[in-house]
CSV table of C-alpha atoms in Angstrom, one decimal:
chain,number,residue,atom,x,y,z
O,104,UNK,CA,125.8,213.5,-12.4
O,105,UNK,CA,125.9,215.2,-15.6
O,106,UNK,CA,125.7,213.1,-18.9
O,107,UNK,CA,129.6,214.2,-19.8
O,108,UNK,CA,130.5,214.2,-16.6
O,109,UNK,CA,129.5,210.2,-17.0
O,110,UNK,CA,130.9,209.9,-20.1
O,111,UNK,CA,134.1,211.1,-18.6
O,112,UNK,CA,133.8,208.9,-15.8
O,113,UNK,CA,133.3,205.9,-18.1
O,114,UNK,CA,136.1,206.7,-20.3
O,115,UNK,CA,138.8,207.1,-17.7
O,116,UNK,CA,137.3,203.8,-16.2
O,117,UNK,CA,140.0,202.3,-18.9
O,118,UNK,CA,142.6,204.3,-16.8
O,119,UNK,CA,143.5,200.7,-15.5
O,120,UNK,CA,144.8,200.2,-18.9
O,121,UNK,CA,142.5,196.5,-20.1
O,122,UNK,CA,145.0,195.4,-22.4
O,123,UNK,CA,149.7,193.5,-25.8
O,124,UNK,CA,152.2,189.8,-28.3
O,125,UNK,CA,154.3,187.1,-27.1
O,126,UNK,CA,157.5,186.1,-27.8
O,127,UNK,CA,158.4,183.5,-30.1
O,128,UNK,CA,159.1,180.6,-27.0
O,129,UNK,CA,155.8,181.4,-26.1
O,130,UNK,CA,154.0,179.0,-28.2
O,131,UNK,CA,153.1,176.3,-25.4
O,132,UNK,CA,150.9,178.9,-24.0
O,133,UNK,CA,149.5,180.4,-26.5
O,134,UNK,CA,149.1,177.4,-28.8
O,135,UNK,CA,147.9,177.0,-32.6
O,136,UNK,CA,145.6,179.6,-33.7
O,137,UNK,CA,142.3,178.1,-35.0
O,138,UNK,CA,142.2,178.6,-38.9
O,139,UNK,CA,139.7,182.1,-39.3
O,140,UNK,CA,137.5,182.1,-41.8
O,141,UNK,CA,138.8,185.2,-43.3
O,142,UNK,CA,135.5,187.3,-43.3
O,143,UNK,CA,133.8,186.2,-40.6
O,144,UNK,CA,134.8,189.3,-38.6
O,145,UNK,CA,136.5,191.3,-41.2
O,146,UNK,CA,140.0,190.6,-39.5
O,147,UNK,CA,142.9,189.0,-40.9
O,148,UNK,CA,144.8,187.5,-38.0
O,149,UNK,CA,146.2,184.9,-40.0
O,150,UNK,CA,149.2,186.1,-40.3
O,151,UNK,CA,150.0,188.0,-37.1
O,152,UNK,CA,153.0,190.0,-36.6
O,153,UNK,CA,155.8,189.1,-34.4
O,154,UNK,CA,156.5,191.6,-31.3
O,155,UNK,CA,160.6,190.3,-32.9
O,156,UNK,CA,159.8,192.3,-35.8
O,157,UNK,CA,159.9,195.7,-33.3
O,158,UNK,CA,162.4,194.9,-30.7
O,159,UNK,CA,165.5,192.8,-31.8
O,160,UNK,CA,166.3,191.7,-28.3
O,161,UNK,CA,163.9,189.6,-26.1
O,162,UNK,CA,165.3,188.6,-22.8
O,163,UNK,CA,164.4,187.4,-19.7
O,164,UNK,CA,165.4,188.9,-16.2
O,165,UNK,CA,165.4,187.3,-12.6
O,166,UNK,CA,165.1,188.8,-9.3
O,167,UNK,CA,166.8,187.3,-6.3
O,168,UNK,CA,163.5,185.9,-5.6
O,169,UNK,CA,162.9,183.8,-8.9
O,170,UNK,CA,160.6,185.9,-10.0
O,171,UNK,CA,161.3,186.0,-14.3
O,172,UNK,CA,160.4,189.1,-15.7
O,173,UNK,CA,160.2,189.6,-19.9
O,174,UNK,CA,161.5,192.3,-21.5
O,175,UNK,CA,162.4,193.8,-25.3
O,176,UNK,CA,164.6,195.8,-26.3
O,177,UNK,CA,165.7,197.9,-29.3
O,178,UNK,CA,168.6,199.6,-29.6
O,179,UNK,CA,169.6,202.7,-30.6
O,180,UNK,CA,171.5,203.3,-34.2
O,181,UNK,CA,174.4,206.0,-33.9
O,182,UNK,CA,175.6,207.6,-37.3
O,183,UNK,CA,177.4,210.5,-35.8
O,184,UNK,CA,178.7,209.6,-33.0
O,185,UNK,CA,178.8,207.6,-29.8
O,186,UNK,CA,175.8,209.7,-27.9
O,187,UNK,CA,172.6,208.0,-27.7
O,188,UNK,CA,168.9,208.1,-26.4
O,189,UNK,CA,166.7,205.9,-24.9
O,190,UNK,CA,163.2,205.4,-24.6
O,191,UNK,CA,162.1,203.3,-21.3
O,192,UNK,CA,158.4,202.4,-21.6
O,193,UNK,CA,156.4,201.7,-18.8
O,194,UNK,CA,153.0,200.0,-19.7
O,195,UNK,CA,150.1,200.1,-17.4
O,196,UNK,CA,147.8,197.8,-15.9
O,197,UNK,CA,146.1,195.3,-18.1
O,198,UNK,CA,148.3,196.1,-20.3
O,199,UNK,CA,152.0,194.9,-21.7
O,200,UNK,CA,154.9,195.8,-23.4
O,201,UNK,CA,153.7,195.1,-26.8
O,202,UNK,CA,151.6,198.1,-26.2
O,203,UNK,CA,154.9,200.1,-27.5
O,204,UNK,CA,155.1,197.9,-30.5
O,205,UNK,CA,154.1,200.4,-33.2
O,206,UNK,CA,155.6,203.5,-31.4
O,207,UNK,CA,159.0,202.0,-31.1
O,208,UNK,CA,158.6,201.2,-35.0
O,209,UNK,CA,157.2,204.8,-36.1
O,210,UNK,CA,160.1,206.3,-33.7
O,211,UNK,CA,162.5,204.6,-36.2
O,212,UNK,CA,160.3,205.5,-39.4
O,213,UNK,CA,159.6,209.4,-38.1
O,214,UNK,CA,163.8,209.4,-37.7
O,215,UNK,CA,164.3,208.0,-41.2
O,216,UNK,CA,161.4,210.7,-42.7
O,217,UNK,CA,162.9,214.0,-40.9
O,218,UNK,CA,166.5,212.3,-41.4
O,219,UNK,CA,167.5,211.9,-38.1
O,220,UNK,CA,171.3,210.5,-37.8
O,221,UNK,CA,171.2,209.0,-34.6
O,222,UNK,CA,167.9,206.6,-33.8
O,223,UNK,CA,167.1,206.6,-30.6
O,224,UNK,CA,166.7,203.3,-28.9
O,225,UNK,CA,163.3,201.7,-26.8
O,226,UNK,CA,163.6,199.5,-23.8
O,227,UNK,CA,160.3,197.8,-22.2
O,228,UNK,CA,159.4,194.7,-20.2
O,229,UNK,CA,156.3,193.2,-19.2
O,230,UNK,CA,155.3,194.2,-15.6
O,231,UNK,CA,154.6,192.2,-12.9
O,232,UNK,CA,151.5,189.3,-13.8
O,233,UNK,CA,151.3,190.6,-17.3
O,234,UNK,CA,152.2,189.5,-20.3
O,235,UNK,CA,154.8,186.9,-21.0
O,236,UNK,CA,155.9,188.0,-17.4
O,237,UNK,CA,152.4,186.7,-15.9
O,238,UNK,CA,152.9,183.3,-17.8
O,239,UNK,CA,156.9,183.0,-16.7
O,240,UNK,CA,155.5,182.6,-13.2
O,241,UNK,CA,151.7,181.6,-13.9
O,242,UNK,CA,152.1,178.6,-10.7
O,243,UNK,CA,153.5,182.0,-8.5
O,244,UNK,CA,151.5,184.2,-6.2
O,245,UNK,CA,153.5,187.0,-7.0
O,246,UNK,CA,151.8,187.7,-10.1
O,247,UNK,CA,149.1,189.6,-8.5
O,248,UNK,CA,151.1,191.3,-5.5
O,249,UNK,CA,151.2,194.7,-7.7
O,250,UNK,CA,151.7,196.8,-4.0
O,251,UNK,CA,152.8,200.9,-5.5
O,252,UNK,CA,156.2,200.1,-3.6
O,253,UNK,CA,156.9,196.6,-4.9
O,254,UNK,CA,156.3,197.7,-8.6
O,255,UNK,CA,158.6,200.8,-8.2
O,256,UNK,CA,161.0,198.5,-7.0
O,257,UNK,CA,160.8,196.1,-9.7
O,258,UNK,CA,161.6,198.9,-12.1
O,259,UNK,CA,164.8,200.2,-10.3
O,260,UNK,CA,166.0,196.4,-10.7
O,261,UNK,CA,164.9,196.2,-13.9
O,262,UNK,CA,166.7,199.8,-15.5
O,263,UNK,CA,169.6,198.6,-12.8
O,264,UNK,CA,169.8,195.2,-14.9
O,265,UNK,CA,169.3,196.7,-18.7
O,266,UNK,CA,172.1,198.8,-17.8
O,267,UNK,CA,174.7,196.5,-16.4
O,268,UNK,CA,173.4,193.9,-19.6
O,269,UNK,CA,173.5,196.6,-22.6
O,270,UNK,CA,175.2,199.9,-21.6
O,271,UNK,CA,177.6,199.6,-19.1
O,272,UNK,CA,180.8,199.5,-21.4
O,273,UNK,CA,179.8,201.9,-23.6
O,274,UNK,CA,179.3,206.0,-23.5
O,275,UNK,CA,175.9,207.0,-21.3
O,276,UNK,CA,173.2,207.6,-22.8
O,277,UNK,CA,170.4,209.9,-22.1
O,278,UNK,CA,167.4,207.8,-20.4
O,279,UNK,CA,163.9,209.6,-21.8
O,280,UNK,CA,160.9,207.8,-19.4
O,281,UNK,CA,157.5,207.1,-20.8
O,282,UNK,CA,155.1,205.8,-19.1
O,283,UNK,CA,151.4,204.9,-19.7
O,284,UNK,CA,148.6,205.5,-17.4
O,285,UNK,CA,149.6,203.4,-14.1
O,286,UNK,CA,153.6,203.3,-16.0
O,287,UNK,CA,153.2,207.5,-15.7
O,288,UNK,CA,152.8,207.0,-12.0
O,289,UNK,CA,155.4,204.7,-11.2
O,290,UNK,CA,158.3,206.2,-13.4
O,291,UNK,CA,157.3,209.5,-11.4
O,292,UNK,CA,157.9,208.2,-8.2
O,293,UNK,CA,161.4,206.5,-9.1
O,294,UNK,CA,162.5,209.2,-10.4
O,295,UNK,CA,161.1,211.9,-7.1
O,296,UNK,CA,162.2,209.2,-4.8
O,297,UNK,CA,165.7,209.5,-6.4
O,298,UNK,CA,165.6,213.1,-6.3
O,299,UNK,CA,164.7,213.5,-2.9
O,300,UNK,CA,167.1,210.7,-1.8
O,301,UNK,CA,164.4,208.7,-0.8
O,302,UNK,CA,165.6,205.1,-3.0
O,303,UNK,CA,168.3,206.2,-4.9
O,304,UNK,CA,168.6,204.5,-8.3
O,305,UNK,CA,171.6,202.6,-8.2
O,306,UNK,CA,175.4,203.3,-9.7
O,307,UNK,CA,173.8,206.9,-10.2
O,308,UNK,CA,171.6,206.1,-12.8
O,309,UNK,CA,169.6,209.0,-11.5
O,310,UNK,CA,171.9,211.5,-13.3
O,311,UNK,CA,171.6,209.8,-16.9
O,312,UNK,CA,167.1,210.5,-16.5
O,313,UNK,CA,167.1,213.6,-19.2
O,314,UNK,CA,163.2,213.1,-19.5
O,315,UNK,CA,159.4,212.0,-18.0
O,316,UNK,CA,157.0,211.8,-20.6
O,317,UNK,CA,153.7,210.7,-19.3
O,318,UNK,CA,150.8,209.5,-21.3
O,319,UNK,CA,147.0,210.2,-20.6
O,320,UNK,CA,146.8,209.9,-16.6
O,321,UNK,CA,145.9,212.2,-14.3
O,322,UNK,CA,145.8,211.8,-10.7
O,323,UNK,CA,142.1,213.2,-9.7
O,324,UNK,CA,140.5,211.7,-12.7
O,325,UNK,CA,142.0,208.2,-12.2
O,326,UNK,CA,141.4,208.1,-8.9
O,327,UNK,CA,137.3,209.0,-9.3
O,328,UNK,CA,137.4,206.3,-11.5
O,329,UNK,CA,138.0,203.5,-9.8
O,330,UNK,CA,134.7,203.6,-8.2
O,331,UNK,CA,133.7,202.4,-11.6
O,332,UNK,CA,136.0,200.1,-12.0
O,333,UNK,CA,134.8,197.2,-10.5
O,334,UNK,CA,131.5,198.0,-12.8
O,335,UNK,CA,133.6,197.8,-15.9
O,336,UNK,CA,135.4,194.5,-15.1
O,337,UNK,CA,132.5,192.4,-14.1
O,338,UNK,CA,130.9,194.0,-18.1
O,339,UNK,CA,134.5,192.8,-19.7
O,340,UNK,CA,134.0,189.0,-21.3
O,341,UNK,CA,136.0,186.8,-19.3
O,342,UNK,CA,137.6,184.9,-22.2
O,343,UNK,CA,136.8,184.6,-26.0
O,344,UNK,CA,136.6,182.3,-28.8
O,345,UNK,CA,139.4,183.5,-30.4
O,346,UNK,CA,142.2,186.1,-30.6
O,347,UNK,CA,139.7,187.3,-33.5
O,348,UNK,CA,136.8,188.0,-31.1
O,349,UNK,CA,139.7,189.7,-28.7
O,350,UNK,CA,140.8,192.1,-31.1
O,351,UNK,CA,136.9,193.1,-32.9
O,352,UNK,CA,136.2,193.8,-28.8
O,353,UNK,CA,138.4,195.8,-28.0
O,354,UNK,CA,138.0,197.7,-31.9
O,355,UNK,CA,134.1,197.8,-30.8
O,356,UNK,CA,134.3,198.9,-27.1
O,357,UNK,CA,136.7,201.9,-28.3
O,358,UNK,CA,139.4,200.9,-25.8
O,359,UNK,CA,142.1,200.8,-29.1
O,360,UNK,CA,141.3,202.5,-32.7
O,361,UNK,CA,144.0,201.4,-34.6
O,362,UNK,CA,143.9,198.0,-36.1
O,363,UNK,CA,147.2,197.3,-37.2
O,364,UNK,CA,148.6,198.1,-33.4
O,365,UNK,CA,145.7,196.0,-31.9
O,366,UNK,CA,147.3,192.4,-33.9
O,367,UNK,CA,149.9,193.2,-32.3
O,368,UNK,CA,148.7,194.0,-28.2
O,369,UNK,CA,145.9,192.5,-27.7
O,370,UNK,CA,146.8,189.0,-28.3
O,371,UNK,CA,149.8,188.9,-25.2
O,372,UNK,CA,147.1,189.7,-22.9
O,373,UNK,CA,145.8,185.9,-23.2
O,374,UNK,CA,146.4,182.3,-22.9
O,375,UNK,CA,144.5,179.5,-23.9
O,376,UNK,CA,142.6,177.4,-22.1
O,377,UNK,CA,142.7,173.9,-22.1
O,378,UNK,CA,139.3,173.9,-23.3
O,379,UNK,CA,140.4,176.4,-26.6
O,380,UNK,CA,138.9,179.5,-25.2
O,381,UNK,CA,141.3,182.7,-24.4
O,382,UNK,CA,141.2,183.9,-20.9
O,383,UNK,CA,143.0,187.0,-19.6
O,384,UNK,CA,146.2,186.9,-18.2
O,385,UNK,CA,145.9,188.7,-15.5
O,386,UNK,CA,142.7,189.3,-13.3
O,387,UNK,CA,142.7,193.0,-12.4
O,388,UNK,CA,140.0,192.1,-9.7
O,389,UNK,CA,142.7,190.2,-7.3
O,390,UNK,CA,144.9,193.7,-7.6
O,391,UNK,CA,141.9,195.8,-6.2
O,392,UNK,CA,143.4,196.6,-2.7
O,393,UNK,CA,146.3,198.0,-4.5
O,394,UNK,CA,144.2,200.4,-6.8
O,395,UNK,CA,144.0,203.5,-4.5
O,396,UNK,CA,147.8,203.7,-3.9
O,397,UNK,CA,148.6,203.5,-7.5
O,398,UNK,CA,147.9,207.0,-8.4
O,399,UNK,CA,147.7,208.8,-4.7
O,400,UNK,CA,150.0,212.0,-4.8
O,401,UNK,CA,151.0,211.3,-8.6
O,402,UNK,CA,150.8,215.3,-9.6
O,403,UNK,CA,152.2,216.7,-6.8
O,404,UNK,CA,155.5,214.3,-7.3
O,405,UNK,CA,155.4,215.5,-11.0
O,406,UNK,CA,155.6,218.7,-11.1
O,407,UNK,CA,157.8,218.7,-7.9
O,408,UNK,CA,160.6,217.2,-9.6
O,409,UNK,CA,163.1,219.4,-10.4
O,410,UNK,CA,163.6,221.4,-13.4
O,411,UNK,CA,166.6,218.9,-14.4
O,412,UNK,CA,164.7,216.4,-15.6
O,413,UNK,CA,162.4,217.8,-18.7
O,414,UNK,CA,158.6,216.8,-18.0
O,415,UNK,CA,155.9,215.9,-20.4
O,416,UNK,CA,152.4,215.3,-20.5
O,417,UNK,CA,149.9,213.9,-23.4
O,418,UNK,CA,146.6,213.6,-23.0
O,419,UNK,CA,143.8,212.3,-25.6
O,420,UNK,CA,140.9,214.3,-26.2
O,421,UNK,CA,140.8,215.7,-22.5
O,422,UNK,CA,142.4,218.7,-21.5
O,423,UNK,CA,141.3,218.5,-17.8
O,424,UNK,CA,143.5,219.2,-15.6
O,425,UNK,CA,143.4,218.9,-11.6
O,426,UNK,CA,144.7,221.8,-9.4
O,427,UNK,CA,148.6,220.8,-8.7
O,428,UNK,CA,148.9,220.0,-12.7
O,429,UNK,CA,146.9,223.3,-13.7
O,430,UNK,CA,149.3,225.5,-11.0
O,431,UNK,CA,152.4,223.6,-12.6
O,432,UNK,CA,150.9,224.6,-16.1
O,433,UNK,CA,150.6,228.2,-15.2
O,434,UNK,CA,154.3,228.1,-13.8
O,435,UNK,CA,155.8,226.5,-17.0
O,436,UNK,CA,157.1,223.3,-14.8
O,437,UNK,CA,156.3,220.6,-18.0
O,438,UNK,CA,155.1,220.5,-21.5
O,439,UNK,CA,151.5,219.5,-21.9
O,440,UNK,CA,150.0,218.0,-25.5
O,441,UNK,CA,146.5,217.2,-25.8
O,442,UNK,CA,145.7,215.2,-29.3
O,443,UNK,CA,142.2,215.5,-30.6
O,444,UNK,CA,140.3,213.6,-33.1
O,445,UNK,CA,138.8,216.9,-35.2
O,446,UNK,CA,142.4,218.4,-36.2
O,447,UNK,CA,143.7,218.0,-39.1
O,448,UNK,CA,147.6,219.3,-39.3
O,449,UNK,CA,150.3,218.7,-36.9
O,450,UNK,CA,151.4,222.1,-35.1
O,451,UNK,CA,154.2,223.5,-33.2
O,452,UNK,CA,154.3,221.0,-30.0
O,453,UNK,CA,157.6,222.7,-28.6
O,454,UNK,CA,156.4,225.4,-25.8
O,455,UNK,CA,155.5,225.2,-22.2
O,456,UNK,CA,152.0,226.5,-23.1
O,457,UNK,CA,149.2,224.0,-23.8
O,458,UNK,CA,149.5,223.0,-27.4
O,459,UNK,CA,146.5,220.8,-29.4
O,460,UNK,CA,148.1,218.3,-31.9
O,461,UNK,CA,145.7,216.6,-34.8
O,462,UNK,CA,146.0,212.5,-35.3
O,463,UNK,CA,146.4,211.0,-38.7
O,464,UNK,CA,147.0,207.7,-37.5
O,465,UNK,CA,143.7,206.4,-36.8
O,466,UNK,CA,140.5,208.5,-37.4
O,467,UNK,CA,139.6,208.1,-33.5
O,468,UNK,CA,141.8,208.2,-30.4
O,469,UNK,CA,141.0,207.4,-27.1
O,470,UNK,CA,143.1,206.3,-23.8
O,471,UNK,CA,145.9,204.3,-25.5
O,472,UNK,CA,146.6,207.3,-27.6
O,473,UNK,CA,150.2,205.9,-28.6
O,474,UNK,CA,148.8,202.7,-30.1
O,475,UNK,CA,145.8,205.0,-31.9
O,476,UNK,CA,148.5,207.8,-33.6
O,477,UNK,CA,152.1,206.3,-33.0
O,478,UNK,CA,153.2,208.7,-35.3
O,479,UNK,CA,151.9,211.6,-34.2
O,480,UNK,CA,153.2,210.3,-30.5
O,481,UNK,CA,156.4,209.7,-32.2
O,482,UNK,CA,156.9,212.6,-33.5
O,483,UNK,CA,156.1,214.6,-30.3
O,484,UNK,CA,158.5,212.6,-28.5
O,485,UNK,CA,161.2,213.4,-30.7
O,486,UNK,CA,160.2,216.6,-30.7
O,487,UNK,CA,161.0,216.4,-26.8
O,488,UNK,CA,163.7,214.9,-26.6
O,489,UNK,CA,165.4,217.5,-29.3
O,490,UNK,CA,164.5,220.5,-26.8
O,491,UNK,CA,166.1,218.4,-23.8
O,492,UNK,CA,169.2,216.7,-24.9
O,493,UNK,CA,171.9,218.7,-26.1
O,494,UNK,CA,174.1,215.7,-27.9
O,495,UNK,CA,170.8,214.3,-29.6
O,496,UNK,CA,169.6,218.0,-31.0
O,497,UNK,CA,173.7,218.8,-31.7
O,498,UNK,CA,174.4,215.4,-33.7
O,499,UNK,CA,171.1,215.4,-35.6
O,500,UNK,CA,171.5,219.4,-36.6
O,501,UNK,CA,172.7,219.6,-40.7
O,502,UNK,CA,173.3,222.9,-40.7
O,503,UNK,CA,177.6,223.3,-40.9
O,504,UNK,CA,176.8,227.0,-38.9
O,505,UNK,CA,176.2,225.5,-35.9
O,506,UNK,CA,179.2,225.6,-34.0
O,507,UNK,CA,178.4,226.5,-30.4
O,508,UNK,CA,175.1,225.7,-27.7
O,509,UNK,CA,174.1,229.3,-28.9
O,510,UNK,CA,173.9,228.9,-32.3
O,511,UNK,CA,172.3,225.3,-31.9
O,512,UNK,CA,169.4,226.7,-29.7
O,513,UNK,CA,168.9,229.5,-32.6
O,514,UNK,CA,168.4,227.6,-35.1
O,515,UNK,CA,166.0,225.1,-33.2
O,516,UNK,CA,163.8,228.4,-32.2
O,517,UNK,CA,164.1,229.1,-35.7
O,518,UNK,CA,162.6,225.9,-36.3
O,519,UNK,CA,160.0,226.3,-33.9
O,520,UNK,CA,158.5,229.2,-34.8
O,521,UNK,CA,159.9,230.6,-31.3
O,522,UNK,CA,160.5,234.4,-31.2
O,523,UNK,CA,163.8,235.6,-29.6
């Protein structure tokens, strides 16, 4: 095998997603932080922020079956009028929803900066054995029964619940899906399984999903990964000293480049031990039969779903793409973005053509691309969303000229840079 071809290899080992900040009850797991000594590793975790100063609302939902999952929520912030959006963030595995942390906040901030009237709102939960989620049911055997099937299935509960709890007296909103790595997979399938009439979302939810974005995955690379992946587990430490020697790791091994976003993921993927050490949450080596069906058929079901739903895909540093995502690429069937680290200005994201996209973020990106460059990921996302939702593109348009779907899609190709 060919040195890059290695490197590649390596890298989209992390396709498993290792590692993200409990909520505030979570204290008698977590337990007191040891007092740092501030340089020792050139952290300051004294002081680490609280995932409740991203989402406002931190509840906790039940299946039939007991099982308790967490989830955050932040909701959206109408000026105009009663329209709204809605991010809903899938993490992947070893990961958690804190991982959406910084992006939910530079959604907000990138809103404010290109004054944009209606914020759009970001609902995400822990999945199944991770998180918060793994330590509501730590005594359950459920934690690590992450089947493909049984984790689509806690998702259609999950959006079934948020929307009965928070949106079920109000005007629709526009759903906008984003999922991470293993998340990318599993939105994918709800929504082609809804599609197709395979498991329809309930009360018609189906009809409310304007947009899949998903972030760095690809089907053939993932899956020729995981024959690495047992490799890279048994090199990951099984616990650390401190939440400290958690977050200089992960800086060191390159899985996350952006220290302000790793205070806040990296330390909800831990509990302490009795003994004061910080072991993983969840053990992604009791989940290995499960691996293979996690990403099988993944492109196909992409760009099979129908034009309806607008599709987007990011991708960090790698524009690789395997043969149904090149032949949906060449037929215009989704948006693709690839961020590198050696660009410098942000360019026109908005065309069905392949478009690169510097970072300013963080000086390095890598597999977690929206912890590295939130704002860059932000921004593309808003960008997205603008193209595919009428109400969000009319409502946030200042222009007093705009009086009809025409005029509105003129002005945003003006904007665009696209010719006519």
């Amino acid at each position: 095998m060919s040195e890059l071809a290695n490197d590649l290899l390596k890298k989209r080992a992390r396709q498993l997603d290792p590692p993200s900040r409990f909520s505030s009850e979570e204290a008698d797991s977590l337990g007191q932080l040891p007092n740092f000594r501030k340089n020792e590793l050139h952290l300051s975790t004294q002081n680490l922020p609280d995932i409740t100063s991203f989402f406002s609302q931190l509840e906790v939902f039940t299946n039939d079956n007991g099982y308790k999952f967490q989830t955050y929520y932040k909701p959206p912030r109408n000026k105009v009028d009663d329209s709204s959006v809605i991010f809903v963030m899938h993490h992947g595995a070893g990961s958690s929803g804190a991982t959406f942390a910084k992006l939910a906040l530079a959604i907000e901030t990138q809103c404010e900066m290109q004054s944009i009237c209606n914020v759009p709102g970001v609902f995400t939960f822990d999945m199944r054995g991770h998180g918060r989620t793994g330590l509501l049911n730590s005594s359950s055997e459920e934690n690590n029964k992450l089947s493909f099937d049984k984790l689509c299935d806690d998702f259609r509960l999950l959006l079934q619940w948020f929307h009965e709890r928070y949106i079920s007296e109000g005007p629709p909103p526009s759903y906008f899906f984003v999922g991470h790595s293993l998340g990318g997979s599993i939105l994918t399938k709800v929504i082609s399984d809804d599609v197709n009439k395979n498991v329809c979302l309930e009360k018609n939810l189906g009809q409310l999903i304007a947009g899949l974005v998903m972030i760095d995955i690809v089907e053939d690379t993932a899956v020729k990964a995981l024959s690495a992946m047992n490799s890279y587990l048994n090199a990951t430490p099984k616990q650390f000293p401190s939440i400290e020697h958690a977050v200089r790791w992960h800086i060191d091994s390159n899985l996350l480049h952006n220290h302000d976003s790793s205070l806040i993921s990296v330390p909800s993927l831990f509990t302490r031990t009795e003994e004061g050490q910080f072991k993983w949450i969840i053990d992604l080596r009791k989940t290995e039969t499960f691996w293979q069906e996690w990403f099988k058929g993944l492109s196909s079901r992409f760009v099979s779903i129908p034009n309806r739903v607008s599709k987007l895909l990011i991708l960090a540093n790698n524009d690789y793409l395997d043969k149904d995502l090149m032949i949906g690429q060449m037929q215009g069937k989704y948006q693709l973005v690839v961020f590198h680290n050696n660009q410098l200005k942000h360019v026109n994201t908005l065309t069905t053509a392949t478009q690169t996209i510097p970072s300013e973020d963080a000086s390095d990106l890598g597999h977690f691309v929206h912890e590295d460059i939130p704002f860059k990921v932000a921004a593309c996302l808003l960008d997205f969303v603008e193209r595919n939702d009428y109400s969000f593109a009319s409502s946030n348009s200042s222009s007093s000229n705009i009086k009809s779907q025409v005029d509105l899609l003129t002005a945003l190709n003006a904007k665009w840079g696209v010719s006519q």
